[in-house]
PDB file of C-alpha atoms in Angstrom:
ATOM      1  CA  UNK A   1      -1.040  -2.642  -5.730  1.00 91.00           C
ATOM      2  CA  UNK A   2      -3.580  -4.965  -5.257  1.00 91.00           C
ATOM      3  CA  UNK A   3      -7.365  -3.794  -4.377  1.00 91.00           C
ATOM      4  CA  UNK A   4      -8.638  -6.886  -2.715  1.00 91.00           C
ATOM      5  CA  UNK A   5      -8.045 -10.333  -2.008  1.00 93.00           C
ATOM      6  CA  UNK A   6      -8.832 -12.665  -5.236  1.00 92.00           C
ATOM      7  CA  UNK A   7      -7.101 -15.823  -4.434  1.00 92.00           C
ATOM      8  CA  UNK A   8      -4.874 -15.953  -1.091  1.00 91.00           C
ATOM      9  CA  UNK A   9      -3.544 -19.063  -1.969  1.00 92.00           C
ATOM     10  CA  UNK A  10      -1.548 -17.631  -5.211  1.00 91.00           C
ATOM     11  CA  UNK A  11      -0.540 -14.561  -2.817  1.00 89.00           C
ATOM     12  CA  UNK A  12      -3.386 -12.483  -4.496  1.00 92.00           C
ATOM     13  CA  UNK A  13      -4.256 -10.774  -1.156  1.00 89.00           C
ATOM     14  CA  UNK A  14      -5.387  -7.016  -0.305  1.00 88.00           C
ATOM     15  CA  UNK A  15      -2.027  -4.562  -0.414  1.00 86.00           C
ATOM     16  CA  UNK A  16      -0.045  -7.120  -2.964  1.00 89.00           C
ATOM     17  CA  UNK A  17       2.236  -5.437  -5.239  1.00 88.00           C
ATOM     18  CA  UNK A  18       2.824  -5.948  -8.578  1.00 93.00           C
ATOM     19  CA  UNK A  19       4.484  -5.411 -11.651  1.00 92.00           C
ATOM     20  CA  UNK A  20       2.435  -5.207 -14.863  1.00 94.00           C
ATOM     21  CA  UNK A  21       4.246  -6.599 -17.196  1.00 94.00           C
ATOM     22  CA  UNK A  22       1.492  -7.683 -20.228  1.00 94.00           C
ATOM     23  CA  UNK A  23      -1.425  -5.681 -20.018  1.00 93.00           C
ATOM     24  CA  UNK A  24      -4.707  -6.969 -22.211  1.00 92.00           C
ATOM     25  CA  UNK A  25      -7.756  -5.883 -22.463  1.00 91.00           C
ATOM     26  CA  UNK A  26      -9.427  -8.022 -19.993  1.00 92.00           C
ATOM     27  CA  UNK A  27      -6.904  -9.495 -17.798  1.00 93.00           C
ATOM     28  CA  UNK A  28      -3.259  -8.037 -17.011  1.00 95.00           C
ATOM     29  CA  UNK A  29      -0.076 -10.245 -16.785  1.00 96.00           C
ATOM     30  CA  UNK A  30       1.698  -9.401 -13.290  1.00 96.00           C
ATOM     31  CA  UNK A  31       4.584 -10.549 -11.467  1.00 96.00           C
ATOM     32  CA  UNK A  32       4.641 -10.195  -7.541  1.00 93.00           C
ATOM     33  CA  UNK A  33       6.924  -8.125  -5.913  1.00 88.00           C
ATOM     34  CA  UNK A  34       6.551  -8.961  -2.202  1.00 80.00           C
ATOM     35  CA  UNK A  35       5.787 -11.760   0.043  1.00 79.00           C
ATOM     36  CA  UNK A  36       6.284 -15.840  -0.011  1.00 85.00           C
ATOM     37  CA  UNK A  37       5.412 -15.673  -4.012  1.00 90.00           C
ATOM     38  CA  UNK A  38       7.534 -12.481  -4.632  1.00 90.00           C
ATOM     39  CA  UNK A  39       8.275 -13.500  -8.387  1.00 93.00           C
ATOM     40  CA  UNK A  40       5.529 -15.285  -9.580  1.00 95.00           C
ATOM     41  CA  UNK A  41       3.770 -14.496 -12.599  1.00 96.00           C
ATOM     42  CA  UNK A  42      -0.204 -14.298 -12.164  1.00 95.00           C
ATOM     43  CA  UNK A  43      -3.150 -12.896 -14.072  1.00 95.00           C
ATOM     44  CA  UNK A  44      -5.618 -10.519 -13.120  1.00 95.00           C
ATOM     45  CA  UNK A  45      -8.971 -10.465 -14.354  1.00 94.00           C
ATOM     46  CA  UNK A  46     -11.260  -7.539 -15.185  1.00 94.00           C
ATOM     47  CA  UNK A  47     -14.049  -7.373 -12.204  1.00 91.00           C
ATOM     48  CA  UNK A  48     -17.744  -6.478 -13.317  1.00 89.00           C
ATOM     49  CA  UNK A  49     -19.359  -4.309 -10.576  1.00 85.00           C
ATOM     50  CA  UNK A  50     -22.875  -4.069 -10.275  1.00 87.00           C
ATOM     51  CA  UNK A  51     -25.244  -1.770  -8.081  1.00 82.00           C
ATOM     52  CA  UNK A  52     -28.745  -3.514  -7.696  1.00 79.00           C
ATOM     53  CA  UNK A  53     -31.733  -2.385  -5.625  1.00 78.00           C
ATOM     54  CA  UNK A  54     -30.510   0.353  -4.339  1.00 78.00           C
ATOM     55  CA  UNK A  55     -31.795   2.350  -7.904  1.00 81.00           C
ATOM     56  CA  UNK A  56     -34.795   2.344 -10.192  1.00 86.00           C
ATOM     57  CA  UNK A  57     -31.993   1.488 -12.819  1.00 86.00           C
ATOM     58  CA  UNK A  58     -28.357  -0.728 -13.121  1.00 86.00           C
ATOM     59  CA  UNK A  59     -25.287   0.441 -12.724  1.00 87.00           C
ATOM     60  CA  UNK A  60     -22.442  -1.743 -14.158  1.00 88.00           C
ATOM     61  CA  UNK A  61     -18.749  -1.029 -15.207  1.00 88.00           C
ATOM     62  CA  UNK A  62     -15.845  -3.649 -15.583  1.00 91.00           C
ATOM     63  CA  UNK A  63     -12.127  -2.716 -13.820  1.00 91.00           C
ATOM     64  CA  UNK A  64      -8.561  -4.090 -12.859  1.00 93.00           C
ATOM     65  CA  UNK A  65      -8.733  -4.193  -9.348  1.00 90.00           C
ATOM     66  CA  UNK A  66      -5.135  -2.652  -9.224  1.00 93.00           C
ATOM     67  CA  UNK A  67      -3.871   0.924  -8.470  1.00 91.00           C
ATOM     68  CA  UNK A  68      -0.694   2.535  -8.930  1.00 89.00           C
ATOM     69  CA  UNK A  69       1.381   2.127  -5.706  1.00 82.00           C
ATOM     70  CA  UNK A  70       4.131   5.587  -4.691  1.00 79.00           C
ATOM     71  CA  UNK A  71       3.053   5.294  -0.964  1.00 78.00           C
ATOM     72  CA  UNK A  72       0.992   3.400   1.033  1.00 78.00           C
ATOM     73  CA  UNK A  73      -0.427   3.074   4.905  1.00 79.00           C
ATOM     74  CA  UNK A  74       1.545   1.346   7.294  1.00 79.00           C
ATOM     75  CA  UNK A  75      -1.603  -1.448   8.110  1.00 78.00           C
ATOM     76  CA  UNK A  76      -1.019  -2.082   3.867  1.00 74.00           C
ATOM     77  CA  UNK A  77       2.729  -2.349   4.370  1.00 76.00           C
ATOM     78  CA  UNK A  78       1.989  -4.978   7.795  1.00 73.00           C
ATOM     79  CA  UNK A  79       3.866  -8.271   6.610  1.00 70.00           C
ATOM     80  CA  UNK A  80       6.346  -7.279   3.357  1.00 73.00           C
ATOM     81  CA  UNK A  81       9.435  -6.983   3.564  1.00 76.00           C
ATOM     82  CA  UNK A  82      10.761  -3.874   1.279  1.00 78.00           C
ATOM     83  CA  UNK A  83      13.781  -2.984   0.422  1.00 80.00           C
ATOM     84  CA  UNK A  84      13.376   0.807   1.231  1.00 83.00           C
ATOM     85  CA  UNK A  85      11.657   2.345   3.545  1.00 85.00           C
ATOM     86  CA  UNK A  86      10.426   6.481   3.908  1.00 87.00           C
ATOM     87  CA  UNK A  87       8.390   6.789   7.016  1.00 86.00           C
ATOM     88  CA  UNK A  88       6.262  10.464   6.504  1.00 86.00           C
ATOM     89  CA  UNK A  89       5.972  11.292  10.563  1.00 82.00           C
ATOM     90  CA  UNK A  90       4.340  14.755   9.454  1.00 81.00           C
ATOM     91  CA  UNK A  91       1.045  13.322  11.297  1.00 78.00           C
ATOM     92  CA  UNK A  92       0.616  11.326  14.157  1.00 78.00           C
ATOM     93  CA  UNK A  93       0.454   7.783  13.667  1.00 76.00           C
ATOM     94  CA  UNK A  94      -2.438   5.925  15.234  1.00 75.00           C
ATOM     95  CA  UNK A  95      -1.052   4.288  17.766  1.00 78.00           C
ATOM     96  CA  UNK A  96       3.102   3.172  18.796  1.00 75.00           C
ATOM     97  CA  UNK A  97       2.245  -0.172  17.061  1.00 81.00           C
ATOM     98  CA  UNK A  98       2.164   1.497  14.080  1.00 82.00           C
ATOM     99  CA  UNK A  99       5.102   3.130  14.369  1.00 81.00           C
ATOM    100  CA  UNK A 100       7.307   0.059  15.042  1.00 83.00           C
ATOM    101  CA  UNK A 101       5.719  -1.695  11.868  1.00 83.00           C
ATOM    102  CA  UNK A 102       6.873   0.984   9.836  1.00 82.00           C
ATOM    103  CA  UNK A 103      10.217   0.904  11.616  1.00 83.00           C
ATOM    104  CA  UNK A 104      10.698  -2.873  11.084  1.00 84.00           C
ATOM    105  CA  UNK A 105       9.559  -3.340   7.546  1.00 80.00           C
ATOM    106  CA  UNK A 106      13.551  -2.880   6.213  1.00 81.00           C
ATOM    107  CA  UNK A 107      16.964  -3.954   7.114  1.00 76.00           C
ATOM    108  CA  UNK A 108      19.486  -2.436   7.778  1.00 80.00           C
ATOM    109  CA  UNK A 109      18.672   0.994   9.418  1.00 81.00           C
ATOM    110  CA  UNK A 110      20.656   2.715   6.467  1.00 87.00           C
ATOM    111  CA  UNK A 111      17.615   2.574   4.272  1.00 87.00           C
ATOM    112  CA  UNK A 112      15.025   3.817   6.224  1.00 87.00           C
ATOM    113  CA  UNK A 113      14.200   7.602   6.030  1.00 87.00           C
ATOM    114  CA  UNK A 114      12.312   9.380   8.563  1.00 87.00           C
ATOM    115  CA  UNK A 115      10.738  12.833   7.218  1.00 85.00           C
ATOM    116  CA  UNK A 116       9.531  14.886  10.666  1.00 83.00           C
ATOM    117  CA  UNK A 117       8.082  18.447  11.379  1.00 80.00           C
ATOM    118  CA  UNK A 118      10.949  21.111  12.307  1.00 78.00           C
ATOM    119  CA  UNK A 119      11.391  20.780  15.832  1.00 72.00           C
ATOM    120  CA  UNK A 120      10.508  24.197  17.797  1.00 66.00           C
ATOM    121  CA  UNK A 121      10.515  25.256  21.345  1.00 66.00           C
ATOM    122  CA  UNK A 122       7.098  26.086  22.058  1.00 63.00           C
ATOM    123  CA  UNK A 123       6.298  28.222  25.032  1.00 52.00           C
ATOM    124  CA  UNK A 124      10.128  27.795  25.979  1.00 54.00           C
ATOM    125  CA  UNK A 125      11.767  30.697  24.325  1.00 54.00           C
ATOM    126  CA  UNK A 126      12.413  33.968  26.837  1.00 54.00           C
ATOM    127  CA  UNK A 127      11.521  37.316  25.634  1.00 52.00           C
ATOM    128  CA  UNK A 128      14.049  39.939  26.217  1.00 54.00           C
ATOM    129  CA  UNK A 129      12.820  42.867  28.282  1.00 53.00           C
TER     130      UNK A 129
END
C-alpha cells in the first residue's frame, strides 16, 4: 500500500495498492490494484528523508514509500472497490459513517464477513435462590 500521495494524476494517491512486481534498488515496478487505473504499471521511486534544524547533526535515510497491506482502516479503504471484504467489529467504530463505508466497499453481501464480540446478557441473567 501506498504511504503518500506522489502523483494523483497516475492514481499514486495515499492508501493505493499495489503489486510489486520488479523490485530494484532504487525504484520498484508496481501495478495498481484498485481504483480508475487498477492495472497500470507505475514506478516508485526511493524517497530521501531528511531531519534539519531540529539537531546539532543530519539525519538522512532513503525508503520505498510502500508497506505491506493484510488490513487496513476503513478512512484508507474510503473509495476502492474490493473484491472481499472482513469487517473486524471487535472495537467500536468511530462513528455510523464508518460503518456503512466498510459495509459498502463489496458486492454482493456474500463476501463480506463480519467478525463481532460473543453476544452476552449483561445484568439480564436471574440468579436462582
Amino acid at each position: 500500500m501506498l504511504l503518500r500521495n506522489l502523483n494523483p494524476a497516475a492514481g499514486l494517491c495515499n492508501g493505493t495498492r499495489l503489486i510489486v512486481k520488479r523490485p530494484h534498488d532504487n525504484l520498484l515496478g508496481c501495478e495498481i490494484l484498485t481504483g480508475e487505473k487498477k492495472g497500470d504499471r507505475v514506478f516508485i521511486p526511493q524517497i530521501s528523508c531528511t531531519t534539519e534544524g531540529r539537531f546539532p547533526f543530519i539525519l538522512s535515510r532513503r525508503q520505498f514509500s510502500v508497506k505491506p497491506c493484510y488490513s487496513m482502516t476503513i478512512n484508507k479503504s474510503q473509495v476502492q472497490a474490493l473484491d472481499y471484504v472482513g469487517i473486524d467489529l471487535m472495537g467500536e467504530v468511530f462513528s455510523h459513517g464508518q460503518l456503512y463505508v466498510a459495509f459498502s466497499r463489496v458486492r454482493p453481501w456474500d463476501y463480506v464477513k463480519v467478525f463481532v464480540k460473543p453476544w452476552t446478557r449483561c445484568g439480564m441473567e436471574r440468579s436462582a435462590k
